[in-house]
Tab-separated table of C-alpha atoms in Angstrom:
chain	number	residue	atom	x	y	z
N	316	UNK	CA	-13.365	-22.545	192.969
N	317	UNK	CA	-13.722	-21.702	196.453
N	318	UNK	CA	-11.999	-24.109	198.896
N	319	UNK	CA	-14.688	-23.855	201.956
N	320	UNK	CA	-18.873	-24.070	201.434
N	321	UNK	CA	-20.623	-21.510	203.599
N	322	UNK	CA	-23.906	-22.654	204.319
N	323	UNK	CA	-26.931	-20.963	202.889
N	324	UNK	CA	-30.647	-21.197	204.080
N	325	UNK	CA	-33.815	-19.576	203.425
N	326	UNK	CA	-33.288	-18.566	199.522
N	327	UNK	CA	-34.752	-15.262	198.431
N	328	UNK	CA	-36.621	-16.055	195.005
N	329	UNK	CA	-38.425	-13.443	192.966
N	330	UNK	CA	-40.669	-14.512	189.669
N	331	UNK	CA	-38.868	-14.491	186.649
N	332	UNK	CA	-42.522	-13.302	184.993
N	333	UNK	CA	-44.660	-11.354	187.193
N	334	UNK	CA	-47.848	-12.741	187.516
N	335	UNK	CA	-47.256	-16.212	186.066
N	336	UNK	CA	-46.161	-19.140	188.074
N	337	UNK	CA	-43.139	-19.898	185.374
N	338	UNK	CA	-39.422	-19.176	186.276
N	339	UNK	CA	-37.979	-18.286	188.835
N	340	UNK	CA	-34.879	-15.892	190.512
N	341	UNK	CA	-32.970	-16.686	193.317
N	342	UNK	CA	-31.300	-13.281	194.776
N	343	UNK	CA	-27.892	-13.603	196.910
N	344	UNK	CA	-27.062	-16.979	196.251
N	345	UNK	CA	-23.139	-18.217	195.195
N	346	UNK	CA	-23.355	-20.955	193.561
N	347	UNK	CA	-19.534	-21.922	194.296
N	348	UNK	CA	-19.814	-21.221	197.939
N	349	UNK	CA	-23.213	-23.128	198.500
N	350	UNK	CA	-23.429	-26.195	200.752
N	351	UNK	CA	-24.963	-29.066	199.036
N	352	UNK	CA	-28.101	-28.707	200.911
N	353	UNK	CA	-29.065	-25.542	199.741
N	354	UNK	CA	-28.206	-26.641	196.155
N	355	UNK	CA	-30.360	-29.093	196.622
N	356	UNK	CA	-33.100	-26.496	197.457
N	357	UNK	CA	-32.214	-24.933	193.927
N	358	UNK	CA	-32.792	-27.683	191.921
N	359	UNK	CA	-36.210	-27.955	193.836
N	360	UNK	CA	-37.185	-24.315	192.818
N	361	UNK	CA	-35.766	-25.733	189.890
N	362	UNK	CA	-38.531	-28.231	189.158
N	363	UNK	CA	-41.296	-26.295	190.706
N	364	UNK	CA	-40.412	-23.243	188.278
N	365	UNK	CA	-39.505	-24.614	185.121
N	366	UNK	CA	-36.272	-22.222	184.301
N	367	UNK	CA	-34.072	-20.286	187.406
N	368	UNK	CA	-32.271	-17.605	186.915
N	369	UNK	CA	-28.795	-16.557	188.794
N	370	UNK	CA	-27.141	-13.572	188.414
N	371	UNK	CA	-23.642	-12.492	189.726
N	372	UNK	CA	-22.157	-15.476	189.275
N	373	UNK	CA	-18.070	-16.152	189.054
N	374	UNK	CA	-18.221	-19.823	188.493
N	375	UNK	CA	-15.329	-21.796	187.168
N	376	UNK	CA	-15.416	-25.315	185.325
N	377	UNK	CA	-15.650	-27.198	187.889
N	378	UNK	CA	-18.111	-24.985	190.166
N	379	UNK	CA	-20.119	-25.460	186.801
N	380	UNK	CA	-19.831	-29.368	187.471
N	381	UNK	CA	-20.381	-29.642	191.021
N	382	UNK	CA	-23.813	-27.857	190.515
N	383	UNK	CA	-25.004	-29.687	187.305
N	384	UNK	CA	-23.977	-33.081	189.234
N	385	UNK	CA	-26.702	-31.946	192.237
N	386	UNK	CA	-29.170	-31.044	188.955
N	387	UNK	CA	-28.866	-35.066	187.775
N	388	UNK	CA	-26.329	-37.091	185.658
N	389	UNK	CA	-24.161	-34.212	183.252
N	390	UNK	CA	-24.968	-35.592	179.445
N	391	UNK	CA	-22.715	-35.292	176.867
N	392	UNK	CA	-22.557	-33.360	173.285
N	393	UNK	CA	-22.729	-35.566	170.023
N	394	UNK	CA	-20.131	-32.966	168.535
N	395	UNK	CA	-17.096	-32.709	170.610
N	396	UNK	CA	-15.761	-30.034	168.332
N	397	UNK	CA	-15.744	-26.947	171.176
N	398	UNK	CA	-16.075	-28.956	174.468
N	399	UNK	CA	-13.517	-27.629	176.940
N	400	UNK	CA	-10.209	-29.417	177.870
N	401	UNK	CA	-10.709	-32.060	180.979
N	402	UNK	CA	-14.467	-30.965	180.498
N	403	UNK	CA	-15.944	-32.857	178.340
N	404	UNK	CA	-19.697	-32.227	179.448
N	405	UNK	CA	-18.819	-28.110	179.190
N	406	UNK	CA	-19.362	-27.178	175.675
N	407	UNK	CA	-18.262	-23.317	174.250
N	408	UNK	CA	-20.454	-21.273	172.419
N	409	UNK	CA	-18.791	-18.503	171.422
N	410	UNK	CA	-18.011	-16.566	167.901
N	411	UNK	CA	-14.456	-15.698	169.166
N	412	UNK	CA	-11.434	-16.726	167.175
N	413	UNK	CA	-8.484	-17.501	168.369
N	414	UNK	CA	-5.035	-18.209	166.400
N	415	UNK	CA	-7.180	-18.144	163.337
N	416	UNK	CA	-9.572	-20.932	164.654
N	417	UNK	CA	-13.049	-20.231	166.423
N	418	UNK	CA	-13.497	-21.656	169.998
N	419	UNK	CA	-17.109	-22.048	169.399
N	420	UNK	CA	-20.051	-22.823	168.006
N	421	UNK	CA	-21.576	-19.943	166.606
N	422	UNK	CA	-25.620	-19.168	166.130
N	423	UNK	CA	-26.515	-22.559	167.364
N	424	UNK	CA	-29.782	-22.994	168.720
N	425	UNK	CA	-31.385	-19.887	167.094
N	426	UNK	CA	-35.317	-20.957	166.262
N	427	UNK	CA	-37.344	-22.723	168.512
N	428	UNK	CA	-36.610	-26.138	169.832
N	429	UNK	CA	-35.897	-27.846	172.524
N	430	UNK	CA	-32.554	-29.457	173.065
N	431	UNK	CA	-32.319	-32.862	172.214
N	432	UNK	CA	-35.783	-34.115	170.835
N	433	UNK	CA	-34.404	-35.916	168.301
N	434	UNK	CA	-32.805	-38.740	171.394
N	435	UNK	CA	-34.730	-41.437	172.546
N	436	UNK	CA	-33.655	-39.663	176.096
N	437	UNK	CA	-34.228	-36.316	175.815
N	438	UNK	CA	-31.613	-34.023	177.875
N	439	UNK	CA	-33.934	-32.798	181.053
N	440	UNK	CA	-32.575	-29.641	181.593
N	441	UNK	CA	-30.042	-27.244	179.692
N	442	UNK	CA	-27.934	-24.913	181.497
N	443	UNK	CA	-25.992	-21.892	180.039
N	444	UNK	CA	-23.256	-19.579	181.942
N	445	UNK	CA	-22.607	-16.367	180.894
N	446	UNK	CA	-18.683	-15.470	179.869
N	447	UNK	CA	-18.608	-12.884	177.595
N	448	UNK	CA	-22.258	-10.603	176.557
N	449	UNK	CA	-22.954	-8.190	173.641
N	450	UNK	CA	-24.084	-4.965	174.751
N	451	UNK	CA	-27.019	-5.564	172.494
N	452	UNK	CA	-28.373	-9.009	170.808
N	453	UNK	CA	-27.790	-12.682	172.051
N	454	UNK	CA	-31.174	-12.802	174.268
N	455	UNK	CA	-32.568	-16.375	175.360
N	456	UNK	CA	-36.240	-16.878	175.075
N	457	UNK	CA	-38.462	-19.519	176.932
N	458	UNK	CA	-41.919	-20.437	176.337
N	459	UNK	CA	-44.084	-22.252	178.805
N	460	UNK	CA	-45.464	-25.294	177.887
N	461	UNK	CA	-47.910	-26.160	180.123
N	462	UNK	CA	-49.542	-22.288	180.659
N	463	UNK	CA	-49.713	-22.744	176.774
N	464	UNK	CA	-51.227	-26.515	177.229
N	465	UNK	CA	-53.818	-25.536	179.554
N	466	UNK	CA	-54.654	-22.511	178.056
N	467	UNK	CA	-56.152	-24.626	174.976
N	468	UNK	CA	-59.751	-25.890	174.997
N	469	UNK	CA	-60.162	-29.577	176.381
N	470	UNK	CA	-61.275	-30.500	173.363
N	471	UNK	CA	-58.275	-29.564	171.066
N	472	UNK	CA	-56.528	-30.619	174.358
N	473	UNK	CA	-57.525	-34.199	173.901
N	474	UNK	CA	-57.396	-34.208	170.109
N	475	UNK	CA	-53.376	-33.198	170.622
N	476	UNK	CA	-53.093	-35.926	172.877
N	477	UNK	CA	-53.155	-38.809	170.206
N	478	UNK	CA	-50.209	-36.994	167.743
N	479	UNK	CA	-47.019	-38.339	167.681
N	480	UNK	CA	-43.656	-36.545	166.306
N	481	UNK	CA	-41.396	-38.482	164.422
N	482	UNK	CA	-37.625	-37.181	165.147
N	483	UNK	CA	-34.607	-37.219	163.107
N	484	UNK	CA	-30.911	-36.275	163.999
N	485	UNK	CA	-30.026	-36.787	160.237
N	486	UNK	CA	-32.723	-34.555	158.903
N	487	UNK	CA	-31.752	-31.925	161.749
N	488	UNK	CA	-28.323	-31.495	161.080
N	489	UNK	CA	-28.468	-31.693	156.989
N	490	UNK	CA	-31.679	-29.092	156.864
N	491	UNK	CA	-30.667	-26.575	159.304
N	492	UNK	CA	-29.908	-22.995	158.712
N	493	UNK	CA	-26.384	-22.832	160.580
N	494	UNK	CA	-23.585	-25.341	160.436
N	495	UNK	CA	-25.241	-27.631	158.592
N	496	UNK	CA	-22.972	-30.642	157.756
N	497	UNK	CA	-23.278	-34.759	156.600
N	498	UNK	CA	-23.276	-36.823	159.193
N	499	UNK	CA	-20.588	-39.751	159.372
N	500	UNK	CA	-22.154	-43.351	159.103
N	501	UNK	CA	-20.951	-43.828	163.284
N	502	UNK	CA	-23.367	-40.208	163.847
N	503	UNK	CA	-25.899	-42.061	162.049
N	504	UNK	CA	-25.700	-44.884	163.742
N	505	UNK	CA	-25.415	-43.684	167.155
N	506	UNK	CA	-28.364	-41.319	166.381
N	507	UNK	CA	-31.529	-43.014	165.272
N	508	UNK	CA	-34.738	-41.725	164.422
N	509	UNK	CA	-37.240	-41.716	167.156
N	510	UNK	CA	-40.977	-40.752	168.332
N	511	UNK	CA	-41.990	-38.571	170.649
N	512	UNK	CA	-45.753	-37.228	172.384
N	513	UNK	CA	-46.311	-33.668	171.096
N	514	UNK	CA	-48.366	-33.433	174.160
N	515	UNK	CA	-45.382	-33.967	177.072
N	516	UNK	CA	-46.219	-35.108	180.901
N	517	UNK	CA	-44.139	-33.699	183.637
N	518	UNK	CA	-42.641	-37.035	185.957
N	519	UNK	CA	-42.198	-34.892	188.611
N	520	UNK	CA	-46.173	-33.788	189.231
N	521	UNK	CA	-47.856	-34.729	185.730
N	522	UNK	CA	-48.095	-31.554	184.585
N	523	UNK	CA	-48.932	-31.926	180.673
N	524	UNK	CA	-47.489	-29.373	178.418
N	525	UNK	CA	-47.403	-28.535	174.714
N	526	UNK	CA	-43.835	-30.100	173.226
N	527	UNK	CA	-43.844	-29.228	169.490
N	528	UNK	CA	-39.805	-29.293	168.636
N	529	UNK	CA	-39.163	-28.008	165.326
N	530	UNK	CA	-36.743	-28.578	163.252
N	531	UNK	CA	-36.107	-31.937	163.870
N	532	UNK	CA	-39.621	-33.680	163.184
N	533	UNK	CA	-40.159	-35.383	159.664
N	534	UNK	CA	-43.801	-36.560	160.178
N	535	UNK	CA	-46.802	-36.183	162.548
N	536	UNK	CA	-48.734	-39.890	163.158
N	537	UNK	CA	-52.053	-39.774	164.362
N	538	UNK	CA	-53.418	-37.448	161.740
N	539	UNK	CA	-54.514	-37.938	158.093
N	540	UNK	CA	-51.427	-36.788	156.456
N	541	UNK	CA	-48.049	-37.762	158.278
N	542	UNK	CA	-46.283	-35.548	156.040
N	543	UNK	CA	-48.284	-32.179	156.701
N	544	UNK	CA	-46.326	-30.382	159.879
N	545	UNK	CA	-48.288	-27.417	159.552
N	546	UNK	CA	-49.807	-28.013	162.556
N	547	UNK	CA	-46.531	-27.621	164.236
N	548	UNK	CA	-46.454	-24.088	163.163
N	549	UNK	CA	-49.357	-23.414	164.165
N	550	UNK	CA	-48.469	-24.469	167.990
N	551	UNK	CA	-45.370	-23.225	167.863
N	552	UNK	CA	-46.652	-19.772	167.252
N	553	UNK	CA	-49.224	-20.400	169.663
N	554	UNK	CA	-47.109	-21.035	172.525
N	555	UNK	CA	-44.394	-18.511	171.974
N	556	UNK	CA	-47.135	-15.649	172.171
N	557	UNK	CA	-45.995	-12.982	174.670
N	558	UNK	CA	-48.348	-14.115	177.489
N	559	UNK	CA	-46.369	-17.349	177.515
N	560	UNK	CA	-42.824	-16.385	177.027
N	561	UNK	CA	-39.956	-15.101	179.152
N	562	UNK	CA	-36.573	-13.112	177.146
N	563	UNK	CA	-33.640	-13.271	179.044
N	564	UNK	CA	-31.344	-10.414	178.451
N	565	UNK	CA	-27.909	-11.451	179.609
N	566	UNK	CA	-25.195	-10.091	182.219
N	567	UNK	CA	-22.183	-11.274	182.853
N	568	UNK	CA	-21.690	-13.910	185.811
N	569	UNK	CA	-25.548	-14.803	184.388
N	570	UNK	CA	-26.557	-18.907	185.156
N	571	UNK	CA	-29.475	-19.070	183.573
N	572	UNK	CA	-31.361	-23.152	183.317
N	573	UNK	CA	-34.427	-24.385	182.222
N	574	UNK	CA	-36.352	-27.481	182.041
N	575	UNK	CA	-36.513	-28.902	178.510
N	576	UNK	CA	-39.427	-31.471	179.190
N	577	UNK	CA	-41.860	-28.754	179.515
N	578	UNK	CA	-40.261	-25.657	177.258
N	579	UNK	CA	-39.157	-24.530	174.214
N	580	UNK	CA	-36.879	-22.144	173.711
N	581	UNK	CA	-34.624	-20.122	171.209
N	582	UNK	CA	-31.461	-17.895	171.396
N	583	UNK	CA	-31.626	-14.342	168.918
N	584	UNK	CA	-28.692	-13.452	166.894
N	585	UNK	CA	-26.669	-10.036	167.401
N	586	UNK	CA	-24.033	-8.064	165.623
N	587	UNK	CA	-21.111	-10.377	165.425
N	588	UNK	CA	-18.992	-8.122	163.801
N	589	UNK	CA	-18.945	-6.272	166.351
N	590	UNK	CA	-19.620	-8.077	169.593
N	591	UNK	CA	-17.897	-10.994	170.728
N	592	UNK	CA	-20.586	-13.822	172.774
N	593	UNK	CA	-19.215	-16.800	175.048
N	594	UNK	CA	-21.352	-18.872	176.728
N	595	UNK	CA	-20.679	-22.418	178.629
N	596	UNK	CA	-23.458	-24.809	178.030
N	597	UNK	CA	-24.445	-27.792	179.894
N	598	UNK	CA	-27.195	-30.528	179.914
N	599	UNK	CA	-28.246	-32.876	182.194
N	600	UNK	CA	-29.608	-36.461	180.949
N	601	UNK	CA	-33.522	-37.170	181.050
N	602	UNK	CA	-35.679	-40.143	180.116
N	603	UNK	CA	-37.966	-41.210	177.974
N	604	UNK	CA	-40.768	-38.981	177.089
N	605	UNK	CA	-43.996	-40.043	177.853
């Protein structure tokens, strides 16, 4: 970490998606050596943009913490298994092994989500840092919920408007594809069902967006038949058509957020056999959906 801040003004940003208002670069910025003021004029691109993308970055745990503390309040992971030492909010993806054990997760959060839904508090925004890249594989896709939202007629618009997701943790983590596992009674506890708008509105502006998390919903209330999530599908295809979506492909040095109350977004799978993928991953607390 770098011991003095140089101060940085007037930040370069480039679209992250040509002709579409979502996502954002910003070009010849350090993170590490920023002044707080001109973080502070990231996270507002931040929130304007909906995902920012850095590149060149040599960040180091606690560069990664200074920043996420000028995004909002650093939330914690309900598995602890590959958070780092004396960094508790940092957690390791990664399919690397070391003495015999991995130090990550490994193809988590491959399918389209968005991180959190099943918590009364969703996380706001998720952050990833790029350690170690395949030369092929491992790209992050976002979709944009509110070009998808508005993009809808007003009248399917305002039928969407009365649906509400029921969200389970349990159901989550004993259904899914990759490291699925029982939860302990305390995880159980600590991790009760919830419901959530499918359609989401933006505190910052009210922007409303399209919020249809799979993976963790059990039933759909405002429609005849709780049980049928078909229309999930449906808007889940919908909104991660091409015109909505931006793929990341990652470089090294790569800090690459997005804003999880107005997204969804997936990771792709690669050749682990013979790549190796580490990525630091934080979140930062948000409220209640409403």
């Amino acid at each position: 970490m770098a011991d003095s801040m140089a101060t940085q003004t007037a930040l370069r940003i480039v679209p992250l998606k040509p002709g579409s208002g979502f996502g954002a670069e910003i070009i010849g910025l350090d993170i590490a050596t920023a002044d707080d003021a001109t973080l502070d004029e990231v996270v507002d691109a931040f929130n304007r943009h909906g995902a920012l993308l850095l590149r060149g970055q040599k960040l180091d745990p606690a560069d990664l913490m200074r920043f996420i503390r000028r995004v909002g309040t650093p939330e914690g992971h309900t598995i602890q298994d590959f958070t780092l030492p004396g960094f508790e909010e940092i957690y390791v993806l990664s399919n690397r092994i070391e003495n015999g054990r991995p130090i990550g997760a490994h193809n988590d959060g491959v399918g389209w989500h968005t991180d959190y839904s099943y918590k009364e508090e969703p996380v706001m925004s998720t952050m990833l840092y790029a350690v170690e890249v395949p030369a092929e594989g491992s790209d992050t896709l976002i979709a944009d919920g509110v070009a998808a939202y508005e993009a809808l007629p007003a009248e399917r618009r305002e039928a969407l408007e009365k649906l509400r997701l029921h969200h389970s943790y349990r159901h989550f983590m004993e259904t899914r594809e990759h490291q699925r596992r029982e939860l302990t009674p305390e995880q159980i506890r600590d991790n009760p069902d919830v419901d959530h708008p499918l359609i989401r509105v933006h505190p910052k502006d009210g922007r409303r967006a399209l919020w249809p998390s799979t993976g963790t919903v059990t039933e759909i209330s405002g429609q005849d038949d709780p049980r049928d999530l078909s229309i999930l599908d449906e808007l889940v295809e919908f909104m991660t058509g091409e015109e909505f979506v931006y793929r990341h492909k990652w470089q090294v040095g790569d800090l690459l957020m997005w804003d999880n109350r107005c997204t969804l977004h997936t990771g792709t799978l690669f050749d682990d056999k013979k790549y190796i993928r580490t990525m630091h991953r934080l979140w930062v607390k948000g409220d209640r959906p409403y």
